[in-house]
Coordinates of C-alpha atoms in Angstrom, one line a residue:
M1 CA -153.4 -26.9 -50.5
S2 CA -154.9 -23.8 -49.1
T3 CA -158.4 -25.1 -49.1
A4 CA -157.9 -26.4 -45.6
M5 CA -158.1 -22.8 -44.3
N6 CA -161.5 -22.3 -45.9
F7 CA -163.8 -23.4 -43.0
G8 CA -166.9 -21.8 -44.5
S9 CA -168.0 -19.0 -46.7
K10 CA -169.2 -16.8 -43.9
S11 CA -167.6 -13.4 -43.9
F12 CA -167.1 -11.2 -40.9
Q13 CA -169.7 -8.5 -40.5
P14 CA -168.6 -5.7 -38.3
R15 CA -171.1 -4.0 -36.0
P16 CA -170.9 -0.9 -33.7
P17 CA -170.2 -1.5 -30.1
D18 CA -173.1 -2.1 -27.6
K19 CA -174.6 1.0 -26.0
G20 CA -172.3 2.0 -23.0
S21 CA -169.2 0.6 -24.7
F22 CA -166.7 3.2 -25.8
P23 CA -163.0 3.5 -26.5
L24 CA -160.5 3.9 -23.7
D25 CA -158.9 7.4 -23.2
H26 CA -155.5 6.2 -24.3
F27 CA -154.1 9.7 -24.6
G28 CA -155.5 10.9 -21.3
E29 CA -157.6 13.7 -22.9
C30 CA -160.1 13.6 -20.1
K31 CA -157.9 12.4 -17.3
S32 CA -158.3 15.6 -15.3
F33 CA -162.1 15.3 -15.4
K34 CA -162.0 11.6 -14.4
E35 CA -159.6 12.4 -11.5
K36 CA -162.0 15.2 -10.2
F37 CA -164.9 12.8 -10.4
M38 CA -163.0 10.0 -8.6
K39 CA -161.8 12.4 -5.9
C40 CA -165.4 13.6 -5.4
L41 CA -166.5 10.0 -5.0
R42 CA -163.8 9.2 -2.5
D43 CA -164.5 12.4 -0.6
N44 CA -168.2 11.6 -0.4
R45 CA -167.9 7.9 0.5
F46 CA -168.7 6.9 -3.1
E47 CA -172.2 8.5 -3.0
N48 CA -172.5 9.2 -6.7
A49 CA -175.5 11.5 -6.4
L50 CA -173.2 14.1 -4.7
C51 CA -170.8 14.0 -7.7
R52 CA -173.2 14.5 -10.6
S53 CA -171.7 17.7 -11.8
E54 CA -168.3 16.1 -12.1
S55 CA -169.8 13.1 -13.8
K56 CA -171.5 15.4 -16.3
D57 CA -168.2 17.2 -17.0
Y58 CA -166.4 14.0 -17.6
L59 CA -169.0 12.7 -20.1
E60 CA -169.1 16.0 -21.9
C61 CA -165.3 15.8 -22.3
R62 CA -165.6 12.3 -23.7
M63 CA -168.3 13.3 -26.1
E64 CA -166.4 16.4 -27.2
R65 CA -163.3 14.3 -28.0
Q66 CA -165.4 11.6 -29.7
L67 CA -164.5 9.0 -27.1
M68 CA -168.2 8.2 -26.8
A69 CA -171.3 8.9 -28.9
Q70 CA -172.9 12.2 -28.7
E71 CA -176.0 12.0 -26.5
P72 CA -178.2 14.8 -25.2
L73 CA -177.3 15.4 -21.5
E74 CA -181.0 15.2 -20.7
K75 CA -181.1 11.6 -22.0
L76 CA -178.1 10.8 -19.7
G77 CA -180.0 12.1 -16.7
F78 CA -178.4 15.6 -16.4
G79 CA -181.4 17.7 -17.5
D80 CA -181.5 19.4 -14.2
L81 CA -177.9 20.5 -14.5
M82 CA -178.1 22.0 -17.9
D83 CA -178.2 25.7 -17.0
G84 CA -179.5 27.2 -20.1
K85 CA -178.1 24.6 -22.6
P86 CA -178.5 23.4 -25.4
G87 CA -178.0 26.1 -28.0
A88 CA -177.3 29.7 -26.9
E89 CA -176.2 30.8 -23.5
T90 CA -178.6 32.9 -21.5
N91 CA -177.8 36.2 -19.8
S92 CA -178.4 36.2 -16.1

């Protein structure tokens, strides 16, 4: 009988991933950004404060390709690197 496989009537309820969890970049869409960031870290003895621009570029790539949720860069700690964003570009 197939009743042995019915261990309960609970059904699986899918939920979104936890904040900070995002899909792997299986197709290498942001690999060049990741490599620049990792090179910067190695060149600067893993002092991540010196590689914030590369980190921002990498996260922007991931958001543009929907490999992570869209978040305002200010919320991710890059407000000081925004140079006239969001919205329209400014003329210098």
